Coordinates of C-alpha atoms in Angstrom, one line a residue:
Chain U
X24 CA 30.8 18.4 6.3
X25 CA 33.4 16.9 4.3
X26 CA 31.2 15.7 1.2
X27 CA 32.2 17.4 -1.9
X28 CA 29.9 19.6 -2.9
X29 CA 28.8 21.5 -6.2
X30 CA 31.6 19.6 -7.6
X31 CA 31.2 20.0 -11.6
X32 CA 29.4 16.7 -13.1
X33 CA 32.0 14.7 -15.4
X34 CA 31.3 15.3 -18.8
X35 CA 33.7 13.1 -20.8
X36 CA 33.3 9.6 -20.7
X37 CA 30.6 7.1 -20.1
X38 CA 29.1 6.4 -17.0
X39 CA 30.4 2.8 -15.5
X40 CA 27.3 1.3 -15.5
X41 CA 28.1 0.8 -19.4
X42 CA 30.8 -1.4 -18.2
X43 CA 28.0 -3.8 -16.9
X44 CA 25.9 -3.3 -20.0
X45 CA 28.7 -4.5 -22.0
X46 CA 29.2 -7.6 -19.8
X47 CA 25.5 -8.4 -19.9
X48 CA 25.2 -8.0 -23.1
X49 CA 28.3 -10.7 -23.8
X50 CA 27.3 -12.7 -21.2
X51 CA 23.4 -12.9 -22.8
X52 CA 25.1 -14.1 -26.1
X53 CA 27.2 -16.4 -24.9
X54 CA 24.7 -18.2 -22.7
X55 CA 21.9 -18.0 -25.3
X56 CA 24.4 -19.2 -28.0
X57 CA 25.5 -22.0 -25.4
X58 CA 22.0 -22.9 -23.8
X59 CA 19.2 -21.1 -25.8
X60 CA 16.8 -21.2 -28.3
X61 CA 17.9 -19.1 -31.7
X62 CA 20.0 -16.7 -32.1
X63 CA 20.8 -13.6 -29.6
X64 CA 22.7 -11.2 -31.8
X65 CA 19.5 -10.7 -34.7
X66 CA 18.4 -7.8 -36.0
X67 CA 14.7 -8.3 -34.7
X68 CA 16.1 -9.4 -30.8
X69 CA 18.0 -6.1 -30.7
X70 CA 15.3 -4.2 -31.9
X71 CA 13.0 -6.2 -29.5
X72 CA 15.4 -5.3 -26.3
X73 CA 15.0 -1.6 -27.2
X74 CA 11.3 -1.7 -27.7
X75 CA 11.1 -3.5 -24.2
X76 CA 13.3 -0.1 -23.0
X77 CA 10.8 2.4 -24.2
X78 CA 7.9 2.0 -21.2
X79 CA 10.6 1.8 -18.3
X80 CA 13.1 3.8 -20.2
X81 CA 11.2 7.1 -20.3
X82 CA 9.8 6.9 -16.9
X83 CA 13.3 6.3 -15.7
X84 CA 15.0 9.5 -17.5
X85 CA 12.5 11.4 -15.3
X86 CA 12.9 9.5 -12.1
X87 CA 17.0 10.4 -12.7
X88 CA 15.8 14.2 -11.8
X89 CA 13.9 13.5 -8.5
X90 CA 17.2 11.1 -7.5
X91 CA 19.7 13.1 -8.0
X92 CA 17.8 16.3 -6.3
X93 CA 18.2 13.7 -3.4
X94 CA 14.3 13.4 -3.5
X95 CA 12.2 10.6 -5.0
X96 CA 8.8 9.6 -6.6
X97 CA 6.6 6.7 -6.0
X98 CA 3.5 8.2 -7.5
X99 CA 4.9 7.4 -11.3
X100 CA 3.3 4.0 -11.8
X101 CA 0.0 5.8 -10.2
X102 CA 0.3 8.5 -12.9
X103 CA 1.0 6.1 -15.6
X104 CA -2.2 4.3 -14.9
X105 CA -4.2 8.0 -14.7
X106 CA -2.5 9.0 -17.9
X107 CA -3.3 5.6 -20.0
X108 CA -6.8 5.8 -18.7
X109 CA -7.7 9.5 -19.4
X110 CA -5.5 8.9 -22.6
X111 CA -7.9 6.4 -24.1
X112 CA -11.1 7.9 -22.4
X113 CA -10.9 11.3 -23.8
X114 CA -9.7 9.9 -27.7
X115 CA -12.8 7.2 -28.2
X116 CA -11.4 6.0 -30.9
X117 CA -11.6 9.7 -32.7
X118 CA -8.5 10.6 -34.1
X119 CA -10.0 14.4 -33.8
X120 CA -9.8 14.1 -30.2
X121 CA -6.0 13.4 -29.9
X122 CA -4.6 16.6 -29.4
X123 CA -7.4 17.2 -26.6
X124 CA -6.3 14.1 -25.0
X125 CA -2.8 14.8 -25.0
X126 CA -3.0 18.1 -23.4
X127 CA -5.3 16.6 -20.5
X128 CA -3.0 14.2 -19.3
X129 CA 0.0 16.6 -20.0
X130 CA -1.9 19.1 -17.7
X131 CA -2.7 16.3 -15.2
X132 CA 1.1 15.4 -15.3
X133 CA 2.4 19.3 -14.6
X134 CA -0.3 19.4 -12.0
X135 CA 0.8 16.3 -10.0
X136 CA 4.2 17.2 -10.6
X137 CA 3.6 20.5 -8.9
X138 CA 1.9 19.1 -6.1
X139 CA 4.4 16.9 -5.3
X140 CA 7.0 19.3 -5.5
X141 CA 5.1 21.8 -3.3
X142 CA 4.1 19.3 -0.6
X143 CA 7.7 18.0 -0.2
X144 CA 9.4 22.1 -0.1
X145 CA 6.6 24.0 1.4
X146 CA 5.2 21.3 3.7
X147 CA 8.4 19.6 4.4
X148 CA 7.0 16.1 4.1
X149 CA 9.6 13.4 3.0
X150 CA 9.7 12.7 -0.7
X151 CA 8.6 9.0 0.0
X152 CA 6.1 9.7 2.1
X153 CA 4.6 12.9 0.1
X154 CA 4.9 10.4 -3.5
X155 CA 3.3 7.7 -1.5
X156 CA 0.4 9.6 -0.6
X157 CA -0.3 11.3 -3.9
X158 CA 0.2 8.1 -5.6
X159 CA -2.4 6.6 -3.2
X160 CA -5.0 9.6 -3.5
X161 CA -4.5 9.4 -7.3
X162 CA -5.3 5.7 -7.8
X163 CA -8.0 5.7 -5.6
X164 CA -9.6 8.4 -7.6
X165 CA -8.7 6.4 -11.1
X166 CA -10.2 3.1 -9.3
X167 CA -13.4 4.7 -8.0
X168 CA -14.2 6.0 -11.6
X169 CA -13.2 3.3 -13.6
X170 CA -12.9 -0.7 -13.1
X171 CA -11.7 -1.8 -16.7
X172 CA -10.2 -0.9 -20.1
X173 CA -11.8 2.7 -20.4
X174 CA -12.6 3.7 -24.5
X175 CA -9.9 3.6 -27.1
X176 CA -7.0 5.0 -28.3
X177 CA -7.7 6.4 -32.0
X178 CA -6.0 3.8 -34.5
X179 CA -3.4 6.9 -36.0
X180 CA -2.1 7.1 -32.3
X181 CA -0.9 4.0 -32.5
X182 CA 1.8 5.0 -34.4
X183 CA 3.4 5.8 -31.4
X184 CA 4.1 2.2 -30.4
X185 CA 3.7 0.3 -33.7
X186 CA 5.3 2.7 -36.3
X187 CA 8.1 2.6 -38.0
X188 CA 11.0 5.6 -38.9
X189 CA 12.4 3.9 -41.8
X190 CA 13.8 0.7 -40.3
X191 CA 13.5 2.3 -36.5
X192 CA 10.8 1.8 -34.8
X193 CA 9.1 5.0 -33.4
X194 CA 8.9 4.2 -29.9
X195 CA 13.1 3.7 -30.2
X196 CA 12.8 6.9 -31.3
X197 CA 10.8 8.2 -28.9
X198 CA 13.1 7.1 -26.3
X199 CA 16.1 8.3 -27.9
X200 CA 14.5 11.9 -27.9
X201 CA 13.9 11.7 -24.3
X202 CA 17.0 10.4 -23.4
X203 CA 19.0 13.1 -25.6
X204 CA 16.4 15.6 -23.8
X205 CA 17.3 14.5 -20.7
X206 CA 20.9 14.7 -21.0
X207 CA 21.0 18.1 -22.2
X208 CA 19.1 19.5 -19.5
X209 CA 21.0 17.6 -17.1
X210 CA 24.1 18.3 -18.4
X211 CA 24.1 21.3 -20.4
X212 CA 21.8 24.1 -18.4
X213 CA 22.2 26.2 -15.4
X214 CA 18.9 24.2 -13.6
X215 CA 21.0 21.1 -14.3
X216 CA 24.1 22.1 -12.3
X217 CA 21.8 23.5 -9.9
X218 CA 20.1 19.8 -9.2
X219 CA 23.6 18.6 -8.9
X220 CA 24.5 21.3 -6.4
X221 CA 21.0 20.7 -4.6
X222 CA 21.3 16.7 -4.6
X223 CA 24.9 17.0 -3.3
X224 CA 24.3 19.5 -0.3
X225 CA 20.8 21.4 -0.2
X226 CA 21.9 23.4 2.9
X227 CA 25.2 24.4 0.9
X228 CA 23.2 25.1 -2.0
X229 CA 20.7 27.3 -0.4
X230 CA 23.2 29.3 1.7
X231 CA 25.1 29.8 -1.8
X232 CA 21.9 31.6 -2.9
X233 CA 20.2 28.9 -4.9
X234 CA 16.2 28.5 -4.7
X235 CA 16.3 24.8 -3.8
X236 CA 12.8 24.9 -3.3
X237 CA 12.3 26.0 -7.2
X238 CA 15.1 23.4 -8.5
X239 CA 13.7 20.2 -6.4
X240 CA 9.8 21.5 -7.8
X241 CA 11.0 21.9 -11.2
X242 CA 12.6 18.3 -11.2
X243 CA 9.7 16.7 -9.9
X244 CA 7.5 18.4 -12.6
X245 CA 10.1 16.7 -15.1
X246 CA 9.6 13.4 -13.5
X247 CA 5.5 13.4 -13.5
X248 CA 5.9 14.6 -17.3
X249 CA 8.5 11.6 -18.1
X250 CA 5.5 9.2 -16.5
X251 CA 3.0 10.7 -18.7
X252 CA 5.2 9.8 -21.6
X253 CA 5.3 6.4 -20.6
X254 CA 1.3 6.4 -19.9
X255 CA 1.0 7.8 -23.7
X256 CA 3.0 4.9 -25.0
X257 CA 1.1 2.4 -22.8
X258 CA -2.3 3.3 -24.0
X259 CA -0.8 3.6 -27.6
X260 CA 0.5 -0.2 -27.6
X261 CA -2.6 -1.8 -25.7
X262 CA -5.4 0.4 -27.2
X263 CA -6.6 1.5 -24.2
X264 CA -5.6 2.3 -20.8
X265 CA -7.0 0.4 -17.2
X266 CA -6.1 1.5 -13.7
X267 CA -3.8 -1.1 -13.4
X268 CA -1.2 -1.1 -15.8
X269 CA 1.2 1.0 -14.0
X270 CA 1.3 -0.9 -11.0
X271 CA 1.3 -4.0 -13.1
X272 CA 4.2 -2.7 -14.6
X273 CA 5.8 -1.5 -10.8
X274 CA 7.2 1.2 -12.7
X275 CA 7.8 3.1 -9.4
X276 CA 10.4 0.6 -8.0
X277 CA 11.9 -0.5 -11.3
X278 CA 12.2 3.2 -12.3
X279 CA 13.9 3.5 -9.1
X280 CA 16.2 0.3 -9.3
X281 CA 17.1 1.4 -13.1
X282 CA 18.5 4.7 -11.9
X283 CA 20.2 3.5 -9.2
X284 CA 21.6 0.6 -10.9
X285 CA 23.0 3.1 -13.7
X286 CA 24.9 4.8 -11.1
X287 CA 23.0 7.8 -9.9
X288 CA 23.6 7.7 -5.9
X289 CA 20.1 7.3 -4.1
X290 CA 21.1 9.8 -2.0
X291 CA 21.7 12.5 -4.7
X292 CA 24.3 14.8 -6.2
X293 CA 25.9 12.3 -8.1
X294 CA 24.7 10.2 -11.6
X295 CA 23.3 11.1 -14.9
X296 CA 20.7 10.3 -17.5
X297 CA 23.0 8.1 -19.8
X298 CA 23.6 5.7 -16.6
X299 CA 20.1 5.7 -16.3
X300 CA 19.5 4.4 -20.1
X301 CA 22.2 1.7 -19.2
X302 CA 20.5 0.3 -16.3
X303 CA 17.0 0.2 -18.4
X304 CA 18.9 -1.6 -21.1
X305 CA 20.7 -4.0 -18.4
X306 CA 17.3 -5.3 -17.5
X307 CA 16.1 -5.4 -21.0
X308 CA 19.1 -7.8 -22.1
X309 CA 18.3 -10.1 -18.8
X310 CA 14.7 -10.4 -19.8
X311 CA 15.4 -11.1 -23.3
X312 CA 18.1 -13.6 -22.2
X313 CA 15.4 -15.4 -19.6
X314 CA 13.1 -15.7 -22.2
X315 CA 15.3 -17.1 -24.7
X316 CA 16.9 -19.4 -22.0
X317 CA 13.3 -20.7 -21.3
X318 CA 13.8 -20.3 -17.6
X319 CA 10.3 -18.4 -16.9
X320 CA 9.5 -15.1 -15.2
X321 CA 10.1 -15.9 -11.6
X322 CA 13.8 -17.0 -11.7
X323 CA 14.4 -13.9 -13.3
X324 CA 12.7 -11.9 -11.1
X325 CA 14.9 -13.8 -8.2
X326 CA 18.2 -12.7 -10.3
X327 CA 16.9 -9.3 -11.0
X328 CA 16.6 -8.3 -7.3
X329 CA 20.4 -9.8 -6.9
X330 CA 21.5 -7.5 -9.9
X331 CA 20.2 -4.6 -8.2
X332 CA 22.1 -4.9 -5.1
X333 CA 25.3 -6.2 -6.5
X334 CA 25.4 -3.5 -9.0
X335 CA 24.7 -0.6 -6.1
X336 CA 27.3 -2.6 -4.2
X337 CA 30.1 -2.2 -6.7
X338 CA 29.7 1.6 -6.3
X339 CA 28.9 1.8 -3.0
X340 CA 31.2 -0.6 -1.2
X341 CA 34.6 1.7 -1.1
X342 CA 32.5 4.1 0.7
X343 CA 33.9 5.0 4.4
X344 CA 30.5 6.7 5.5
X345 CA 27.7 5.0 7.4
X346 CA 24.8 4.1 5.3
X347 CA 21.3 3.7 6.7
Chain A
X3 CA 0.2 12.0 25.1
X4 CA 1.4 12.1 21.1
X5 CA -1.2 12.8 19.0
X6 CA -2.0 9.6 17.3
X7 CA -3.6 8.2 20.6
X8 CA -5.9 10.9 20.4
X9 CA -6.9 11.1 16.8
X10 CA -6.8 6.6 17.5
X11 CA -9.5 7.5 20.5
X12 CA -11.6 9.6 18.4
X13 CA -11.9 7.1 15.4
X14 CA -12.8 4.5 18.0
X15 CA -15.8 6.8 19.6
X16 CA -17.0 7.6 16.1
X17 CA -17.3 3.8 15.1
X18 CA -18.8 2.9 18.0
X19 CA -22.0 5.5 17.6
X20 CA -22.2 4.2 14.0
X21 CA -21.9 0.5 15.3
X22 CA -22.5 0.1 18.9
X23 CA -21.1 -3.3 19.0
X24 CA -17.5 -2.1 17.8
X25 CA -17.5 -0.9 21.7
X26 CA -18.2 -4.3 23.6
X27 CA -15.1 -6.9 24.5
X28 CA -16.0 -9.1 21.6
X29 CA -15.7 -6.0 19.1
X30 CA -12.2 -4.9 20.5
X31 CA -10.8 -8.1 20.6
X32 CA -11.9 -9.1 16.6
X33 CA -10.6 -5.4 15.5
X34 CA -7.6 -6.2 17.5
X35 CA -7.3 -9.5 15.7
X36 CA -7.5 -7.9 12.5
X37 CA -4.9 -5.3 13.1
X38 CA -2.1 -7.6 15.0
X39 CA -0.3 -8.7 11.7
X40 CA 0.0 -4.9 10.5
X41 CA 0.7 -3.7 14.0
X42 CA 3.2 -6.4 14.5
X43 CA 4.9 -5.6 11.1
X44 CA 5.0 -1.5 12.4
X45 CA 6.7 -2.6 15.3
X46 CA 9.3 -4.7 13.6
X47 CA 9.8 -1.9 10.9
X48 CA 10.3 0.8 13.7
X49 CA 13.6 -0.4 14.8
X50 CA 15.2 -0.1 11.6
X51 CA 13.3 2.9 10.6
X52 CA 14.8 4.3 14.0
X53 CA 18.3 3.4 12.7
X54 CA 18.0 5.6 9.6
X55 CA 16.9 3.2 7.5
X56 CA 14.2 1.0 5.3
X57 CA 13.1 -2.2 5.3
X58 CA 10.8 -2.8 2.0
X59 CA 11.5 -6.6 2.0
X60 CA 9.0 -7.5 4.8
X61 CA 5.8 -7.7 2.1
X62 CA 7.4 -10.3 0.0
X63 CA 8.8 -12.3 3.2
X64 CA 5.2 -12.6 4.3
X65 CA 4.4 -13.4 1.2
X66 CA 7.4 -16.2 0.8
X67 CA 6.3 -17.5 4.9
X68 CA 2.6 -18.0 3.8
X69 CA 3.3 -20.1 0.5
X70 CA 6.7 -21.7 1.9
X71 CA 4.6 -22.8 4.8
X72 CA 1.7 -24.5 2.5
X73 CA 4.3 -26.2 0.2
X74 CA 6.6 -27.6 3.2
X75 CA 3.8 -28.7 5.1
X76 CA 2.3 -30.4 2.1
X77 CA -1.2 -31.3 3.9
X78 CA 0.3 -33.4 7.0
X79 CA 0.0 -31.1 10.2
X80 CA 2.5 -33.2 12.0
X81 CA 5.2 -30.8 9.9
X82 CA 4.0 -27.6 11.3
X83 CA 6.2 -27.1 14.1
X84 CA 9.4 -27.7 12.2
X85 CA 8.0 -25.8 9.4
X86 CA 7.4 -22.8 11.4
X87 CA 11.4 -23.2 12.9
X88 CA 12.2 -22.8 9.5
X89 CA 10.4 -19.5 8.4
X90 CA 11.7 -18.2 11.5
X91 CA 15.6 -19.3 10.3
X92 CA 14.5 -17.9 6.8
X93 CA 13.3 -14.6 8.2
X94 CA 16.4 -14.4 10.3
X95 CA 19.0 -14.7 7.4
X96 CA 17.1 -12.4 5.3
X97 CA 17.5 -9.8 8.1
X98 CA 20.9 -10.8 8.2
X99 CA 21.4 -10.3 4.8
X100 CA 20.1 -7.0 4.3
X101 CA 21.7 -5.8 7.7
X102 CA 25.5 -6.9 6.3
X103 CA 25.0 -5.8 2.8
X104 CA 23.8 -2.4 4.4
X105 CA 26.8 -2.0 6.6
X106 CA 29.5 -3.6 5.1
X107 CA 28.6 -2.9 1.4
X108 CA 26.8 0.5 2.2
X109 CA 24.3 -0.2 -0.3
X110 CA 21.4 2.2 1.0
X111 CA 18.9 0.0 2.8
X112 CA 16.1 1.2 0.6
X113 CA 18.1 -0.6 -2.5
X114 CA 19.1 -3.7 -0.7
X115 CA 15.4 -4.3 0.6
X116 CA 14.3 -3.2 -2.7
X117 CA 16.4 -6.2 -4.3
X118 CA 15.0 -8.7 -1.5
X119 CA 11.4 -7.7 -2.2
X120 CA 12.0 -8.3 -6.0
X121 CA 14.0 -11.7 -5.2
X122 CA 11.7 -12.9 -2.2
X123 CA 8.7 -12.7 -4.3
X124 CA 10.6 -14.4 -7.3
X125 CA 11.6 -16.8 -5.4
X126 CA 8.2 -17.6 -3.5
X127 CA 6.0 -18.2 -6.9
X128 CA 9.3 -19.7 -8.1
X129 CA 8.7 -22.6 -5.8
X130 CA 4.5 -22.7 -6.1
X131 CA 4.9 -22.3 -9.9
X132 CA 3.3 -19.2 -9.8
X133 CA -0.1 -20.1 -8.5
X134 CA -1.4 -20.9 -4.6
X135 CA -0.5 -24.3 -4.1
X136 CA -1.9 -26.4 -1.1
X137 CA -3.7 -25.8 2.1
X138 CA -2.6 -24.7 5.7
X139 CA -3.8 -27.1 8.0
X140 CA -5.3 -26.1 11.0
X141 CA -2.8 -26.3 13.7
X142 CA -0.7 -23.7 11.9
X143 CA -4.3 -21.6 11.3
X144 CA -4.9 -21.4 14.8
X145 CA -2.7 -18.5 15.5
X146 CA -4.3 -16.1 13.2
X147 CA -7.8 -17.3 13.3
X148 CA -8.9 -18.9 16.8
X149 CA -9.8 -17.6 20.1
X150 CA -8.6 -18.8 23.7
X151 CA -12.0 -19.5 25.5
X152 CA -12.1 -19.3 29.3
X153 CA -10.4 -16.2 29.7
X154 CA -12.2 -14.4 32.9
X155 CA -13.3 -11.0 32.3
X156 CA -12.6 -11.0 29.0
X157 CA -14.1 -14.8 27.7
X158 CA -12.4 -15.2 24.8
X159 CA -9.3 -13.6 23.4
X160 CA -7.7 -14.6 20.0
X161 CA -4.1 -15.7 19.6
X162 CA -3.5 -13.2 17.4
X163 CA -4.3 -10.7 20.2
X164 CA -2.1 -12.6 22.7
X165 CA 0.7 -12.5 20.5
X166 CA 0.3 -8.7 19.7
X167 CA 0.8 -7.8 23.3
X168 CA 3.5 -10.2 24.0
X169 CA 5.4 -8.7 20.8
X170 CA 4.5 -4.9 21.9
X171 CA 5.7 -5.5 25.1
X172 CA 9.2 -7.1 23.9
X173 CA 9.7 -4.7 21.2
X174 CA 8.7 -1.4 24.0
X175 CA 11.4 -3.1 26.1
X176 CA 14.0 -3.4 23.7
X177 CA 13.6 -0.1 21.9
X178 CA 13.6 2.2 25.0
X179 CA 15.1 0.0 27.8
X180 CA 17.7 -1.6 26.6
X181 CA 21.3 -0.4 25.4
X182 CA 20.9 -1.6 22.0
X183 CA 17.6 0.5 21.4
X184 CA 19.5 3.4 22.7
X185 CA 22.4 2.6 20.2
X186 CA 19.6 2.3 17.6
X187 CA 18.4 5.8 18.1
X188 CA 22.0 7.4 18.3
X189 CA 22.7 5.7 14.7
X190 CA 20.2 7.0 13.5
X191 CA 20.0 10.4 14.7
X192 CA 23.8 11.1 13.9
X193 CA 25.6 7.7 12.4
X194 CA 29.0 9.1 12.5
X195 CA 29.2 10.6 16.1
X196 CA 27.6 7.0 16.9
X197 CA 30.7 5.2 15.4
X198 CA 32.9 7.6 16.4
X199 CA 31.6 6.8 20.4
X200 CA 32.0 3.3 19.8
X201 CA 28.6 2.2 18.5
X202 CA 28.8 -1.1 17.2
X203 CA 27.5 0.1 14.3
X204 CA 27.4 -3.0 11.9
X205 CA 26.0 -5.0 14.6
X206 CA 23.5 -2.7 15.8
X207 CA 21.9 -2.2 12.6
X208 CA 22.0 -5.9 11.8
X209 CA 20.0 -6.8 14.9
X210 CA 17.1 -4.0 13.8
X211 CA 16.8 -5.7 10.5
X212 CA 16.6 -9.2 12.1
X213 CA 13.8 -7.8 14.2
X214 CA 11.9 -6.3 11.1
X215 CA 12.4 -9.8 9.3
X216 CA 11.4 -11.6 12.3
X217 CA 8.3 -9.7 12.6
X218 CA 7.6 -10.2 9.4
X219 CA 7.3 -13.8 9.9
X220 CA 5.1 -13.7 12.9
X221 CA 2.9 -11.5 10.5
X222 CA 3.3 -14.1 7.3
X223 CA 1.8 -16.9 10.3
X224 CA -0.8 -14.9 11.6
X225 CA -2.1 -13.6 7.8
X226 CA -1.5 -17.1 6.6
X227 CA -3.9 -18.2 9.4
X228 CA -6.6 -15.4 9.0
X229 CA -6.8 -15.1 5.2
X230 CA -5.5 -18.6 3.7
X231 CA -2.9 -19.0 1.3
X232 CA -2.5 -16.3 -1.6
X233 CA 0.3 -15.2 -3.9
X234 CA -0.6 -11.4 -3.4
X235 CA -0.9 -11.4 0.8
X236 CA 2.2 -9.6 1.5
X237 CA 1.6 -7.0 -1.4
X238 CA 2.3 -3.5 -0.1
X239 CA 2.2 -4.4 3.4
X240 CA 6.0 -3.1 3.6
X241 CA 4.3 0.4 2.5
X242 CA 1.8 0.2 5.2
X243 CA 4.2 -0.4 7.9
X244 CA 6.1 2.7 7.1
X245 CA 2.9 4.7 7.1
X246 CA 2.1 3.4 10.4
X247 CA 5.4 4.0 11.9
X248 CA 5.2 7.7 10.4
X249 CA 1.8 8.1 11.7
X250 CA 3.1 7.3 15.2
X251 CA 5.6 9.9 15.3
X252 CA 8.8 8.1 14.0
X253 CA 10.8 10.2 11.6
X254 CA 12.0 8.7 8.6
X255 CA 16.1 8.3 8.1
X256 CA 16.3 8.0 11.7
X257 CA 16.8 9.3 15.3
X258 CA 13.4 9.7 16.5
X259 CA 10.3 7.2 17.0
X260 CA 8.5 5.3 19.8
X261 CA 7.0 1.8 19.9
X262 CA 3.6 2.7 21.3
X263 CA 3.2 5.5 18.7
X264 CA 4.2 2.8 16.1
X265 CA 1.7 0.6 17.1
X266 CA -1.1 2.9 17.7
X267 CA 0.0 4.3 13.9
X268 CA -1.0 0.5 12.6
X269 CA -4.1 0.7 15.0
X270 CA -5.4 4.1 13.3
X271 CA -4.9 2.9 9.8
X272 CA -7.4 -0.1 10.5
X273 CA -9.8 2.0 12.7
X274 CA -9.6 4.4 9.8
X275 CA -10.7 1.3 7.0
X276 CA -13.2 -0.1 9.7
X277 CA -14.9 3.6 9.8
X278 CA -14.6 4.4 6.2
X279 CA -16.2 1.1 5.4
X280 CA -19.2 1.7 7.7
X281 CA -19.6 5.2 6.1
X282 CA -20.4 3.4 2.8
X283 CA -16.8 4.6 0.9
X284 CA -15.8 2.0 -1.8
X285 CA -12.4 0.3 -1.0
X286 CA -10.6 2.5 -3.5
X287 CA -11.6 5.9 -2.4
X288 CA -10.7 4.5 1.1
X289 CA -7.1 3.7 0.2
X290 CA -6.8 7.2 -1.3
X291 CA -8.0 9.2 1.8
X292 CA -5.0 7.0 3.4
X293 CA -2.7 8.9 1.2
X294 CA -4.2 12.1 2.0
X295 CA -3.9 11.5 5.8
X296 CA -0.6 10.3 5.8
X297 CA 0.9 13.6 4.2
X298 CA -1.3 15.6 6.3
X299 CA 0.2 13.7 9.7
X300 CA 4.1 14.3 8.7
X301 CA 3.2 17.9 7.6
X302 CA 1.5 18.5 10.9
X303 CA 4.5 17.2 12.4
X304 CA 6.8 19.0 10.4
X305 CA 5.2 22.5 11.3
X306 CA 5.0 21.9 15.1
X307 CA 8.8 21.1 14.7
X308 CA 9.5 24.1 12.8
X309 CA 7.1 26.0 15.5
X310 CA 9.0 24.9 18.5

């Protein structure tokens, strides 16, 4: 194999995705100023861009771990639905139940992550099929048991979505903490270094003595845990969970898109959490821009697809390898 | 014989016990008619899968075909022939785009076609303003819902079944009996070796995406005929097609797969739904069991491979 393996991740400097982020920001600013309604560069609008990024941002940070390890997780959207529904169903509007609800959904999330990891590593099922399968299974159980919004979250719990910490909304604080923790685990721990090695070349990592299975299982547990955080946030925001909230947000494909736009290689081994944050913010800026330009949701979707392709092409087009 | 055919046979026998009418000629014909779009889509998807890629854009392409045809025909049946031709041209363009971006810009096809999934769905909804508009005339819907009568021995044969049969024969021939098919499998098995031994990788891959997109246009025409105009007609079809191919023994990331297997995989999924429906399972649980079965099938294949 000629692919560079086990190369230490670069620690200095921002990922190139931040260049696109700056470009998207300036572009949106100019376009909205010329053709849009209102101002782009207001505190309210910038805050709004960040708040918009929270739900997708947390799960995309987790998805970065799976993808960096050369795996993928299609089950996150369904796990988000399960989490949102179970949270409000267990809470029933009573603050006394908050701790129990969180404990249950975290346990479910860890279980799902463990199951995904075990199916992929021990049964040797391709991660796409494994997580498609567990996702379908979860959604089947959930949609059989619940047909609509179930229960309600306690008013105190809605602080997660609507509270502020000084001038900063609590959701933005949550996203910042998740990104910081993600970056810390990825770049400053032994597990993080091992994950880069496994994603770069699993066979070489195994031959050099890494327990590759265990690394991938932990990565999947982290991914599922991040989906639980997004599910909790959505339950707080909507006041209750319904069995379709995850799929409606297309969090599976959107989180993968945000990760690769942020510069993480789909094949694994290259990238990082900060790039993912940039990817998510790019999507939110485009959303805010199209809203202010008043072009409607569908034109936004047409452009979003091309942006995903163009961003990844900008990283990949110099490659001499065959890509399938 | 690949295990999928045994599974398909067992499920069909089981259905026949619960519903004896299933094992008659009309029963089999209406089963095949319902399964035809998914089976055709699985056949197209297999070309891309054996080459080592994915085509996630087919579901949105189906939606675009159904909504776009309804808009362009505008209620006048005289427009149907050229509109169908335009749909095939759109499909070919999408396939060429997917294949070219993957081959030349080195964007993994999972991402290329994910982007196209988002863009095509957006484009279809932009065209119709987000709601299903208009209706498809009968001379368009005939392919998806009507039957050819007066066939010897079989009496009535749905057009969809004839189309499925033609697609199955042509696709099997292309994958297993032509140089292009062998080059596709070689490309999926070891891309670098294939290129070094002179396979024109870009051309071979682009044609695979064109085949997949073409299958989506055919499936879209059948689905539009069978169930009419809706904005979510294509949702999730891409994952169904990939599942069918994998159930039929295809290996994700390329190098292995058979056309009869992929088509049998799609028929098996359809038969399974029919069976669970007869057993009184609600739809969400049927989807849930589908998840368990795909994992089980792939795990079983992986286990058999390690043993041998």
